[in-house]
PDB file of C-alpha atoms in Angstrom:
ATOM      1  CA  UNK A   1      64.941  39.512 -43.566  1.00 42.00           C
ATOM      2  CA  UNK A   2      61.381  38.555 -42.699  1.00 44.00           C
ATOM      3  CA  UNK A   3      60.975  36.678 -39.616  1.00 46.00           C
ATOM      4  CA  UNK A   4      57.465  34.254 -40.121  1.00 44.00           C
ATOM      5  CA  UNK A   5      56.026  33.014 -37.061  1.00 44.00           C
ATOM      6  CA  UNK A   6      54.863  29.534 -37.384  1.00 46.00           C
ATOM      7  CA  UNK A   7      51.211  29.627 -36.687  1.00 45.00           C
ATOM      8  CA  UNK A   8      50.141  27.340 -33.863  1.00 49.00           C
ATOM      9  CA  UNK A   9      46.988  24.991 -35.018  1.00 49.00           C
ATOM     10  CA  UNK A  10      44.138  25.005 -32.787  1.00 50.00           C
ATOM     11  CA  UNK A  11      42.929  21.605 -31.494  1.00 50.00           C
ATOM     12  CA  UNK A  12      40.274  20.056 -33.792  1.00 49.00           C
ATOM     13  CA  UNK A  13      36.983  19.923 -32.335  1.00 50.00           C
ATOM     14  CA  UNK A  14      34.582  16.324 -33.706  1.00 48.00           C
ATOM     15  CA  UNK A  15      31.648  18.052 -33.236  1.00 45.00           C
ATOM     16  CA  UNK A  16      32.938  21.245 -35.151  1.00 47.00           C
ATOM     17  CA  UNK A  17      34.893  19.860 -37.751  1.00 48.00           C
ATOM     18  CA  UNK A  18      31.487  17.486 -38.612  1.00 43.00           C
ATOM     19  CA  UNK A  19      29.544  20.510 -38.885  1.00 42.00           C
ATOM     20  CA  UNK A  20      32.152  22.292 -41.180  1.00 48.00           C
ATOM     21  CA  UNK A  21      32.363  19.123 -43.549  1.00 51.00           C
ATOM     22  CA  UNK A  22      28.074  18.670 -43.373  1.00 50.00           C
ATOM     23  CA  UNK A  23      28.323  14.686 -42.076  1.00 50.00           C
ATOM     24  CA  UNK A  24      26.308  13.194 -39.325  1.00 49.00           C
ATOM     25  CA  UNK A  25      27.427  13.752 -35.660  1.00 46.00           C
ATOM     26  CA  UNK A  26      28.482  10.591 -34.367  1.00 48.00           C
ATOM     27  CA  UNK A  27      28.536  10.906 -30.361  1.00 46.00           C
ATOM     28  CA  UNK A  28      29.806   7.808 -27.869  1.00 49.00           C
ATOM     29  CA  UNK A  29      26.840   7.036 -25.457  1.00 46.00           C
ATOM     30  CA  UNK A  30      27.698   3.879 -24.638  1.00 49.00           C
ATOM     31  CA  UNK A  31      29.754   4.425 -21.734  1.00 50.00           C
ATOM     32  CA  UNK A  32      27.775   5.674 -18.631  1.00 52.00           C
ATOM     33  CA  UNK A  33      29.187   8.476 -16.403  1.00 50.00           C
ATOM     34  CA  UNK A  34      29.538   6.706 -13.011  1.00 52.00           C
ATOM     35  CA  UNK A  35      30.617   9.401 -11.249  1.00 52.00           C
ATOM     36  CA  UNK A  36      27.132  10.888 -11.442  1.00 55.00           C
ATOM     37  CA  UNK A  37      25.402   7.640 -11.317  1.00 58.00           C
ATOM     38  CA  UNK A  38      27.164   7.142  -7.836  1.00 56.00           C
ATOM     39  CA  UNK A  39      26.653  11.071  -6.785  1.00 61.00           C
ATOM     40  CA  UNK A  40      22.564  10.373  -7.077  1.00 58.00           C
ATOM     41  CA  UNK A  41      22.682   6.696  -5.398  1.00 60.00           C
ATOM     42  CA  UNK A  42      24.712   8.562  -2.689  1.00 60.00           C
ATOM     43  CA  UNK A  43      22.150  11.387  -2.264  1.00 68.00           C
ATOM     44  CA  UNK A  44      19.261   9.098  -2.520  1.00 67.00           C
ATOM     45  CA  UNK A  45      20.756   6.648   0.192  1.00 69.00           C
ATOM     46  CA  UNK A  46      22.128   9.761   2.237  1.00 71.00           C
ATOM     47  CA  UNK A  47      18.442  11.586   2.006  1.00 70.00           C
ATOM     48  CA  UNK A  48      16.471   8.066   3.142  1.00 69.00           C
ATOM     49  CA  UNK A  49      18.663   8.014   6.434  1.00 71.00           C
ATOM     50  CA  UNK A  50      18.248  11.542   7.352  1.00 71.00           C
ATOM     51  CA  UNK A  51      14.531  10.973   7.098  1.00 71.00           C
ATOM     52  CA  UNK A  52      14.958   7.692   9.021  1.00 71.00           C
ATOM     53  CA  UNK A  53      17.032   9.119  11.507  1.00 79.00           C
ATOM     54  CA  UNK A  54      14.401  10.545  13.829  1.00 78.00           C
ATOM     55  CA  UNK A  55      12.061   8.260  14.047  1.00 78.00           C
ATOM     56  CA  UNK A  56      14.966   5.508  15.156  1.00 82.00           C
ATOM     57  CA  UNK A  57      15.935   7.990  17.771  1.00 83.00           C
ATOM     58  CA  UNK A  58      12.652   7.890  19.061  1.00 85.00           C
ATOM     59  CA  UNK A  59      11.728   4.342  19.124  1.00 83.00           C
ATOM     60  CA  UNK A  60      15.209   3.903  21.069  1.00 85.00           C
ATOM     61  CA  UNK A  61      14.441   6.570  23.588  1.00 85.00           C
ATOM     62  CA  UNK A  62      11.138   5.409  23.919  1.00 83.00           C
ATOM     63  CA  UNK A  63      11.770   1.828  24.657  1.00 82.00           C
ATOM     64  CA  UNK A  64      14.809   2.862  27.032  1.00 87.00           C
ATOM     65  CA  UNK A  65      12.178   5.160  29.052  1.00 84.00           C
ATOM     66  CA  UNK A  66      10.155   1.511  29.750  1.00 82.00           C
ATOM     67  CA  UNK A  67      12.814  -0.574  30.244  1.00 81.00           C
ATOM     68  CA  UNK A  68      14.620   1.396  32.608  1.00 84.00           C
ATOM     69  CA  UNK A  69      11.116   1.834  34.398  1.00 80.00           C
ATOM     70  CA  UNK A  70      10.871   5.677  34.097  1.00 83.00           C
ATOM     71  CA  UNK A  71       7.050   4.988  32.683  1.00 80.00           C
ATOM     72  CA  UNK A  72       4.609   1.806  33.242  1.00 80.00           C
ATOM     73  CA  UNK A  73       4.224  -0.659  30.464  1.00 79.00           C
ATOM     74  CA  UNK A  74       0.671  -0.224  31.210  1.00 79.00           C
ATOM     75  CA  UNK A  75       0.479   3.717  30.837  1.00 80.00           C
ATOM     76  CA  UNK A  76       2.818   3.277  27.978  1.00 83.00           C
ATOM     77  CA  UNK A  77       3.744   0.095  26.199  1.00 86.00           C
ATOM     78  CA  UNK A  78       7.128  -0.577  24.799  1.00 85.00           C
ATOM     79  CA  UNK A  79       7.495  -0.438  21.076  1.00 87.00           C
ATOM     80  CA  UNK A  80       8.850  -4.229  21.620  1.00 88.00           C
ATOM     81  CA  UNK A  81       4.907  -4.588  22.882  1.00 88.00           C
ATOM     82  CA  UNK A  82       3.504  -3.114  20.279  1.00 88.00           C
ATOM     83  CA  UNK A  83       5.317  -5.063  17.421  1.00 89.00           C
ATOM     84  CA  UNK A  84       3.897  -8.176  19.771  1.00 90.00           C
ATOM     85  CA  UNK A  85       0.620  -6.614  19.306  1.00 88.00           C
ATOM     86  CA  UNK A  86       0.277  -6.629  16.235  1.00 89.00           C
ATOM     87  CA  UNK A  87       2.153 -10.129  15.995  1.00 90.00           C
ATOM     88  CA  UNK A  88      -1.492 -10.592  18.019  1.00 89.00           C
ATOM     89  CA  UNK A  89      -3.910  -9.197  15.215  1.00 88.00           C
ATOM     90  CA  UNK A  90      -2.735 -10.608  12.997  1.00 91.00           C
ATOM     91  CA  UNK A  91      -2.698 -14.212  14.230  1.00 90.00           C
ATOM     92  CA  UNK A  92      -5.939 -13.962  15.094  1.00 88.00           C
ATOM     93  CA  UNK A  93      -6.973 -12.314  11.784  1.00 87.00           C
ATOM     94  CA  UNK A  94      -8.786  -9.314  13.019  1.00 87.00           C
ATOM     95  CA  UNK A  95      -6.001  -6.824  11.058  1.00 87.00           C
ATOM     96  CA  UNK A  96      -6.367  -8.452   7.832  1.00 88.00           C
ATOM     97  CA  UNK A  97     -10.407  -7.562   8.320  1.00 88.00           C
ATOM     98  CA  UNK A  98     -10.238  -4.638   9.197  1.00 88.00           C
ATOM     99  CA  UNK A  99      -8.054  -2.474   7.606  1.00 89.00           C
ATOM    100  CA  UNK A 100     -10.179  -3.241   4.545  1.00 90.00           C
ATOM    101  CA  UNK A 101     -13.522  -2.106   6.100  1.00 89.00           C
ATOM    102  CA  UNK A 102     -12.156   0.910   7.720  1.00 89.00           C
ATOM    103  CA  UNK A 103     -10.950   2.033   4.204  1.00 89.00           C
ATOM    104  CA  UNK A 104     -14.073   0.965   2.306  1.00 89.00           C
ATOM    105  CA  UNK A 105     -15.807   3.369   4.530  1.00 90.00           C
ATOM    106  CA  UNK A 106     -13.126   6.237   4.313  1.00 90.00           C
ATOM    107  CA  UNK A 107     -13.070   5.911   0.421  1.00 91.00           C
ATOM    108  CA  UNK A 108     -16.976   5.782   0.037  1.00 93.00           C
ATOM    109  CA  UNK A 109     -17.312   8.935   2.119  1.00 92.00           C
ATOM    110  CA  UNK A 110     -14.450  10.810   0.289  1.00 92.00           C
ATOM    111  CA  UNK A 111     -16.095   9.781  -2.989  1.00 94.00           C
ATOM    112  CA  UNK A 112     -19.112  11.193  -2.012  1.00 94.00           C
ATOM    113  CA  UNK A 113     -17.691  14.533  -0.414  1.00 93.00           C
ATOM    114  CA  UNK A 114     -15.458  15.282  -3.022  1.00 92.00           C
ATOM    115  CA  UNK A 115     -17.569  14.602  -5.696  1.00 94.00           C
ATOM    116  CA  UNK A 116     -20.496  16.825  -4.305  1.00 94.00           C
ATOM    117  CA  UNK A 117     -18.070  19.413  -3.212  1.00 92.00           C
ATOM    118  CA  UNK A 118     -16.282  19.489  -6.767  1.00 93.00           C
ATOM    119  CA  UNK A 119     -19.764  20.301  -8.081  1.00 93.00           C
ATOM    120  CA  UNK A 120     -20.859  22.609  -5.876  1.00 92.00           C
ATOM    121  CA  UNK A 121     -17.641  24.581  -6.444  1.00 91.00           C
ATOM    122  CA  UNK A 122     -17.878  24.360 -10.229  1.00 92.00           C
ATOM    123  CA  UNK A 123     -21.220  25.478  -9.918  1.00 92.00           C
ATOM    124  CA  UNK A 124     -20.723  28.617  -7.908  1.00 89.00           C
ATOM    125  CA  UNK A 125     -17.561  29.710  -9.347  1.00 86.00           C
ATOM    126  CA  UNK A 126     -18.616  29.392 -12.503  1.00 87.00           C
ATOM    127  CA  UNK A 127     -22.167  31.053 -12.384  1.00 88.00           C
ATOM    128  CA  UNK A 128     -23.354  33.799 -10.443  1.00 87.00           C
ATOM    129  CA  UNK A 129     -26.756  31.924  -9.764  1.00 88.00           C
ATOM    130  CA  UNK A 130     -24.455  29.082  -8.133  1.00 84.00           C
ATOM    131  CA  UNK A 131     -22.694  31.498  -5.793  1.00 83.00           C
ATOM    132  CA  UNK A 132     -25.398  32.942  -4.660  1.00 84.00           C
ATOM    133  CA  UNK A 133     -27.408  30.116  -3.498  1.00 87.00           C
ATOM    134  CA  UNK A 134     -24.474  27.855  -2.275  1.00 84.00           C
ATOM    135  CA  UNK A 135     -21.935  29.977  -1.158  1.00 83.00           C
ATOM    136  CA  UNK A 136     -23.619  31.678   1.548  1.00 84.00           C
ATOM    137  CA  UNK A 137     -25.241  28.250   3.099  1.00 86.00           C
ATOM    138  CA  UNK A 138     -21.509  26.524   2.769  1.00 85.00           C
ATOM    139  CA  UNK A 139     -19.415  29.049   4.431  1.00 83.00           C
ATOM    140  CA  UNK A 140     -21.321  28.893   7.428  1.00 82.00           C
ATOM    141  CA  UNK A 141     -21.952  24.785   7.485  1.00 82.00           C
ATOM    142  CA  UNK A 142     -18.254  24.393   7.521  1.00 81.00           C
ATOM    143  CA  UNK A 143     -17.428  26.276  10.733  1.00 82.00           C
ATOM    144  CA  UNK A 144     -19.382  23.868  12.558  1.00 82.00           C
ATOM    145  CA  UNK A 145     -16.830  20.735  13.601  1.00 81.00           C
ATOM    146  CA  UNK A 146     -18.250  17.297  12.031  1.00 77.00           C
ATOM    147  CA  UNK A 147     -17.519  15.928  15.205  1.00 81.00           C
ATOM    148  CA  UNK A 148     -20.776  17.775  16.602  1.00 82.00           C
ATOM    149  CA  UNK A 149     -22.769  16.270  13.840  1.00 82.00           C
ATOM    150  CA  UNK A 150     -22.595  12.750  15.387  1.00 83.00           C
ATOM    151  CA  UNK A 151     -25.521  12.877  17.616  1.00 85.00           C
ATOM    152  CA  UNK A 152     -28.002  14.584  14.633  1.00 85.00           C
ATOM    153  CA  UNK A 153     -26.623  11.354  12.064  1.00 85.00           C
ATOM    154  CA  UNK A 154     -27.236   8.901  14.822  1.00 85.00           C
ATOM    155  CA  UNK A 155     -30.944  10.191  15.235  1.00 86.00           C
ATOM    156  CA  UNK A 156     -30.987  10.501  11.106  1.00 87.00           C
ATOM    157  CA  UNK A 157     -29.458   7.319  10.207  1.00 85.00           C
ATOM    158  CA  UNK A 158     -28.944   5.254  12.942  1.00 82.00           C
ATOM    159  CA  UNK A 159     -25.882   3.600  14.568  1.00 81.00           C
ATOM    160  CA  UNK A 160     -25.505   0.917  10.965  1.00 81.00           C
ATOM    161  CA  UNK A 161     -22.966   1.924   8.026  1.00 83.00           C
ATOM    162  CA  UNK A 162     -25.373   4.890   6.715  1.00 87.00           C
ATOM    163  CA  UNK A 163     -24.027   7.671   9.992  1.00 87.00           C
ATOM    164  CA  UNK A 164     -20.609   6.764   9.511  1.00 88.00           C
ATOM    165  CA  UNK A 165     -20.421   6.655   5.806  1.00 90.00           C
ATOM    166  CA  UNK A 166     -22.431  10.709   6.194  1.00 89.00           C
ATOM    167  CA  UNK A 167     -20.070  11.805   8.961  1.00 90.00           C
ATOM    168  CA  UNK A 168     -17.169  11.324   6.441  1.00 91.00           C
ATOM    169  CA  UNK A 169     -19.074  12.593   3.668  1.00 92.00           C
ATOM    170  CA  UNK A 170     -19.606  15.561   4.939  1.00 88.00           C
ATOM    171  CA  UNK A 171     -16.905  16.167   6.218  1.00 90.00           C
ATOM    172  CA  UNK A 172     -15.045  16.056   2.771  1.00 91.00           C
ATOM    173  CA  UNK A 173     -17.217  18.138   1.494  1.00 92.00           C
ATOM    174  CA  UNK A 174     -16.025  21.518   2.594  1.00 89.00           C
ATOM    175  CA  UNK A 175     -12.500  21.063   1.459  1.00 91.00           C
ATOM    176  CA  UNK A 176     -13.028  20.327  -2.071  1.00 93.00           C
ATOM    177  CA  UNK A 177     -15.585  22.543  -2.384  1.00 92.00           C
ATOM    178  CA  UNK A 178     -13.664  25.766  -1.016  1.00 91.00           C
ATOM    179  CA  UNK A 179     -10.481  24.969  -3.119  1.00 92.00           C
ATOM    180  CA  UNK A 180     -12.530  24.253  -6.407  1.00 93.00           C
ATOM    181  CA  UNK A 181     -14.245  27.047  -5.831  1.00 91.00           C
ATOM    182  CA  UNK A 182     -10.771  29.815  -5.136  1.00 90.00           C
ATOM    183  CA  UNK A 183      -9.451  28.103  -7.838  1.00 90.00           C
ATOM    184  CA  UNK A 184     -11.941  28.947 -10.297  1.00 90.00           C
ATOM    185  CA  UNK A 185     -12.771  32.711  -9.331  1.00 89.00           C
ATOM    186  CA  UNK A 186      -8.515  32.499  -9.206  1.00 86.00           C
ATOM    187  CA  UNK A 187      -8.022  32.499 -12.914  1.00 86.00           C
ATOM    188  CA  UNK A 188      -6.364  35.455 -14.672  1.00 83.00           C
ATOM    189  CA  UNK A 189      -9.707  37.254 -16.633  1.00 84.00           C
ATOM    190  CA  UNK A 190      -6.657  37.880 -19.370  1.00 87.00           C
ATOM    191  CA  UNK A 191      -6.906  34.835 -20.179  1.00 84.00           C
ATOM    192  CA  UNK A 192     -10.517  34.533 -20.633  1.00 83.00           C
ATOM    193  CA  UNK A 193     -10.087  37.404 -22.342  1.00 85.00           C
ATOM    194  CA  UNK A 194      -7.938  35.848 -25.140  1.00 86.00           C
ATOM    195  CA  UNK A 195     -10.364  32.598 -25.374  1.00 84.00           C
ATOM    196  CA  UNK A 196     -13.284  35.259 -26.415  1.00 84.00           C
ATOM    197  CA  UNK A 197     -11.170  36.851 -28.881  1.00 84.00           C
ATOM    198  CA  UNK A 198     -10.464  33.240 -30.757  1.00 84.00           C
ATOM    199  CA  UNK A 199     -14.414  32.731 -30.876  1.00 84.00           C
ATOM    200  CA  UNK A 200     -14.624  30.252 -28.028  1.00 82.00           C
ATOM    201  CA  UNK A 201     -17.962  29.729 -26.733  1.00 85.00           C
ATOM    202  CA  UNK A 202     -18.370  29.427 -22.839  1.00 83.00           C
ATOM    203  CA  UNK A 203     -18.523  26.015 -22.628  1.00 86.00           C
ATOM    204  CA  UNK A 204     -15.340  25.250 -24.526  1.00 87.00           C
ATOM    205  CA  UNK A 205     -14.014  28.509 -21.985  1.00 85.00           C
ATOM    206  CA  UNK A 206     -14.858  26.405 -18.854  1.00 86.00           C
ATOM    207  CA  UNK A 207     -13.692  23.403 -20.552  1.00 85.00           C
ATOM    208  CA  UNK A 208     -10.068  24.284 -22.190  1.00 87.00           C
ATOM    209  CA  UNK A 209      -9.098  27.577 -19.986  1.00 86.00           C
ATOM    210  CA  UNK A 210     -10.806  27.912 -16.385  1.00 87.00           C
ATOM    211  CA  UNK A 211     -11.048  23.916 -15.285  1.00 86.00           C
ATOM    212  CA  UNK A 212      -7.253  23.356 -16.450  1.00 87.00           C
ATOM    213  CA  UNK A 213      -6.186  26.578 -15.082  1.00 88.00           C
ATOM    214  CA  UNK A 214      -8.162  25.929 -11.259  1.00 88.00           C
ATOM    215  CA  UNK A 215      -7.042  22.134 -11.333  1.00 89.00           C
ATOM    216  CA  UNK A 216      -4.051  22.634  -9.104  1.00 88.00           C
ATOM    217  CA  UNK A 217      -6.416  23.968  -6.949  1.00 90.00           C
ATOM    218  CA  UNK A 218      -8.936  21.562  -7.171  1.00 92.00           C
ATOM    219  CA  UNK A 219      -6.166  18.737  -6.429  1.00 91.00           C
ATOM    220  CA  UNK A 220      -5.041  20.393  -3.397  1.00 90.00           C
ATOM    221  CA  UNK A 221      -8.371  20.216  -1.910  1.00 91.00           C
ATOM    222  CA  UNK A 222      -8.978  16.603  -2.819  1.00 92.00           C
ATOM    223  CA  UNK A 223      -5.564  16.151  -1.062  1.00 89.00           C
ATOM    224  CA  UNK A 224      -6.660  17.746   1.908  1.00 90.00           C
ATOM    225  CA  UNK A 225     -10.095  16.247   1.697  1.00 92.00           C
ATOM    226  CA  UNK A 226      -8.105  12.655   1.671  1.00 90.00           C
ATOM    227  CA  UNK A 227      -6.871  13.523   4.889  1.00 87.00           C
ATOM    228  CA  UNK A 228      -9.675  15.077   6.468  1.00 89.00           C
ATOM    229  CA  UNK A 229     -11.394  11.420   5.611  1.00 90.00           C
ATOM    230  CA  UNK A 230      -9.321   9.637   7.848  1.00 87.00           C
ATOM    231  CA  UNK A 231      -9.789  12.184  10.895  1.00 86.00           C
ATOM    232  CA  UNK A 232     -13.592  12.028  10.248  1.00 88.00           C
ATOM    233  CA  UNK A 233     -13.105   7.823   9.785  1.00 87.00           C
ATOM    234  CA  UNK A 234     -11.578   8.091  13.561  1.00 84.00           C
ATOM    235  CA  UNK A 235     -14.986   9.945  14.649  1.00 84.00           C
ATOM    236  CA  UNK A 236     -17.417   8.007  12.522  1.00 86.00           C
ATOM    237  CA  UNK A 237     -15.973   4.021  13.754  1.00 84.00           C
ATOM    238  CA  UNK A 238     -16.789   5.064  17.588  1.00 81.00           C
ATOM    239  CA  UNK A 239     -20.581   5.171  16.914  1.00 79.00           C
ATOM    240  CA  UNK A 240     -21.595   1.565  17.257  1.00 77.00           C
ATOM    241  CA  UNK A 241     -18.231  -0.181  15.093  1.00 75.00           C
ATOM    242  CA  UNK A 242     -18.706  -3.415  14.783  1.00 81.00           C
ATOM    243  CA  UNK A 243     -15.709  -3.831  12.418  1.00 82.00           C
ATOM    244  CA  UNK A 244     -12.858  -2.210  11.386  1.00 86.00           C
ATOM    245  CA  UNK A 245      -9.737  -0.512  13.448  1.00 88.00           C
ATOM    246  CA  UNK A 246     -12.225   1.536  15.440  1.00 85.00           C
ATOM    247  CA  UNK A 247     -13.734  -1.891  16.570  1.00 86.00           C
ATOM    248  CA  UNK A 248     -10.265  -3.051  17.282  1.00 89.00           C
ATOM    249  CA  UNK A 249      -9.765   0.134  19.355  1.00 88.00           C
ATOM    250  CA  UNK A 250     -13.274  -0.013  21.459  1.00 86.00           C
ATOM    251  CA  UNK A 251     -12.626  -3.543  22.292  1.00 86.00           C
ATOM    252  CA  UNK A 252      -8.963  -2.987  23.601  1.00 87.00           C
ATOM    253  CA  UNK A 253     -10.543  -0.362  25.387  1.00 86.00           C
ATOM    254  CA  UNK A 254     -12.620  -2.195  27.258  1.00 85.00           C
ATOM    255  CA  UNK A 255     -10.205  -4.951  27.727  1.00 84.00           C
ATOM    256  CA  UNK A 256      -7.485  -2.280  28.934  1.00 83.00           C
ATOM    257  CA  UNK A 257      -5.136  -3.175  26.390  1.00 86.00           C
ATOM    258  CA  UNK A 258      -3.187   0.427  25.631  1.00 88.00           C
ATOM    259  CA  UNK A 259      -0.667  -1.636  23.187  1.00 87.00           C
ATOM    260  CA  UNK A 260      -3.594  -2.621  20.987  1.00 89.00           C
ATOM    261  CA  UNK A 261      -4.874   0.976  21.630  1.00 89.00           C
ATOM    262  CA  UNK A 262      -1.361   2.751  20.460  1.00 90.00           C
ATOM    263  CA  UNK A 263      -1.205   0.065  17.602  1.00 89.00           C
ATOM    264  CA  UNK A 264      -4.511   1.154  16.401  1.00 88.00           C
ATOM    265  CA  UNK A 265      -3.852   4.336  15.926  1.00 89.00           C
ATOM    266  CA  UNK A 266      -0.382   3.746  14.393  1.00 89.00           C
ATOM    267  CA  UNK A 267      -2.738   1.998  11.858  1.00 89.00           C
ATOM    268  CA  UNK A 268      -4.560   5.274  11.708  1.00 87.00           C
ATOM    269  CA  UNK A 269      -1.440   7.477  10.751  1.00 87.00           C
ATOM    270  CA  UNK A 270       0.357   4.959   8.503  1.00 88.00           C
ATOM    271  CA  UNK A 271      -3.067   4.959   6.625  1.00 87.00           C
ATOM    272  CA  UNK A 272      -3.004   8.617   6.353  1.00 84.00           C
ATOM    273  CA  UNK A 273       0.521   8.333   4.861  1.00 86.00           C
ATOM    274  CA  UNK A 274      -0.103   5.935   2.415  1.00 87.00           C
ATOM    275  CA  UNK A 275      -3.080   8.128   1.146  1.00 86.00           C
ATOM    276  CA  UNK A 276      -0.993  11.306   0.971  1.00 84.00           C
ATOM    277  CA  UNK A 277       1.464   9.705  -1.023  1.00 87.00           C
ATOM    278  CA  UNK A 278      -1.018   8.522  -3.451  1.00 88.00           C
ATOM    279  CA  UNK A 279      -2.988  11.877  -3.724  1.00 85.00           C
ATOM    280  CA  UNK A 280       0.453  13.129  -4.489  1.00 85.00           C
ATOM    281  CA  UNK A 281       1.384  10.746  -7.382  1.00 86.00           C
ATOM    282  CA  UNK A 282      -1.716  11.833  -8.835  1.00 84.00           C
ATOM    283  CA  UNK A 283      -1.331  15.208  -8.262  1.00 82.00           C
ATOM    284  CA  UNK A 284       2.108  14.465 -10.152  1.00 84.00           C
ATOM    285  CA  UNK A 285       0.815  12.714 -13.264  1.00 84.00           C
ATOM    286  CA  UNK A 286      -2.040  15.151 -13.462  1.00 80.00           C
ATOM    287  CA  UNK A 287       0.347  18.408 -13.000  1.00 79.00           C
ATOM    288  CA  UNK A 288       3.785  17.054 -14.891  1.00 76.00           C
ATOM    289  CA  UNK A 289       4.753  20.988 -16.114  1.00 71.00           C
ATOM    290  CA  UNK A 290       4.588  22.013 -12.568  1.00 67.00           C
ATOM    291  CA  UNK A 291       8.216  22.642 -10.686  1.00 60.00           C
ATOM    292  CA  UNK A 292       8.900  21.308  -7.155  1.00 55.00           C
ATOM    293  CA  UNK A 293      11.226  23.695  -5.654  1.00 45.00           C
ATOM    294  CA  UNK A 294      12.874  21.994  -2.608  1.00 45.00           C
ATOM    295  CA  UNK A 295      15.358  24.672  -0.986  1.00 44.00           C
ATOM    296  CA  UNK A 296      18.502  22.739  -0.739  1.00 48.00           C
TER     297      UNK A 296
END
């Protein structure tokens, strides 16, 4: 006698079983996973106090160092001092004027500078005639520091708006111009290669292949160049400022007021941040394919 073994039936999968039977996939969305929601709030929140961390630590150890008299408020104001400070400036109004001035200077100059230098480096990467008359002269203007420039602009423009706006511009020159300029001579010939087998002429090859290929070169030196701005802004508003944060910092100067002095150049580096983190939305929107690797 024949024992049959009763066959077990697998579980019936939706998604499966729709497939089978050719109707629509029907799939629930409407109920969020929270779980993950709450994972990513909980990295996000645990990722802004680890960057927060360190500077808190600071700020406490430096104002215990001044309150416990270890260093003069004089030599070294506490950050209580500073906050006052710039309580100060802006009563008074001289923050609100001259934040804007400083950066109408920085952005003229960096307009300038990066538009010359993108030229020049389009120019003499792309042509042999462009290398050869710029490259040369370049590569040996940028080892000289801007900073030594100041005297020769003073005696060329003056001490008005025309030296300081020159210092930065050409000081952002050499940045843009370097990076547009590895960029372009950077591109695989394969590929310029494959745009003259499709019939491209070399205007559409500049256009369509080497410019897109070179641009996250080309935005890496107008990030740098955004930077080196600022440094050169530093330089330029000591020649004569009669307006802006360096104006702020020669008067404090002379009055002896180091909290004004530190809170000046705080200006200075929160400044620089804010810029960096704009050149790097750009360079986001411009670049979306591009990966960020971050090494957990």
């Amino acid at each position: 006698m024949t024992r049959l073994a009763r066959a077990e039936t697998p579980p019936i999968d939706p998604i499966a079983a729709a497939l089978t039977a050719g109707g629509p996939i029907l799939v629930d969305l409407s109920q969020p996973r929270p779980a993950g929601r709450a994972r990513s709030h909980v990295t996000t929140v645990s990722r802004l106090l680890s960057r927060a961390l360190v500077p808190a630590v600071l700020l406490g150890a430096w104002q215990a160092v001044v309150d416990l008299g270890l260093v003069s408020p004089e030599t070294l104001p506490s950050p209580t001092q500073i906050g006052a400070a710039y309580g100060e400036l802006i009563r008074t109004g001289e923050l609100q004027s001259a934040i804007p001035t400083s950066l109408a200077r920085a952005l003229v100059g960096l307009l300038l500078g990066a538009t010359t230098g993108l030229g020049l480096g389009l120019f003499a990467g792309l042509w042999r005639v462009g290398e050869e008359l710029f490259d040369a002269p370049l590569q040996m203007l940028r080892t000289i520091p801007f900073i030594a420039m100041i005297p020769l602009f003073i005696i060329w423009f003056g001490i008005g708006e025309e030296a300081k706006i020159a210092l930065i511009f050409g000081a952002t020159i050499f940045p843009v111009y370097l990076n547009t300029y590895a960029g372009v001579r950077g591109v695989d010939q394969k590929l310029i290669e494959a745009a003259k087998v499709f019939g491209l002429s070399h205007r559409l090859i500049a256009v369509r292949v080497i410019i897109p290929t070179a641009l996250p070169s080309i935005l890496v030196g107008l990030r740098y160049a955004a930077g080196v701005s600022l440094l050169a802004l530093v330089a330029a508003e000591q020649i004569n400022a009669r307006a802006g944060i360096g104006y702020i910092l020669i008067s404090a100067n002379q009055n002896q007021r180091t909290d004004i002095i530190i809170a000046g150049i705080i200006i200075y580096a929160l400044l620089g941040i804010v810029i960096d983190l704009i050149m790097r939305v750009v360079e986001r929107l411009a670049l979306p394919w591009r990966p960020s690797l971050v090494l957990a």
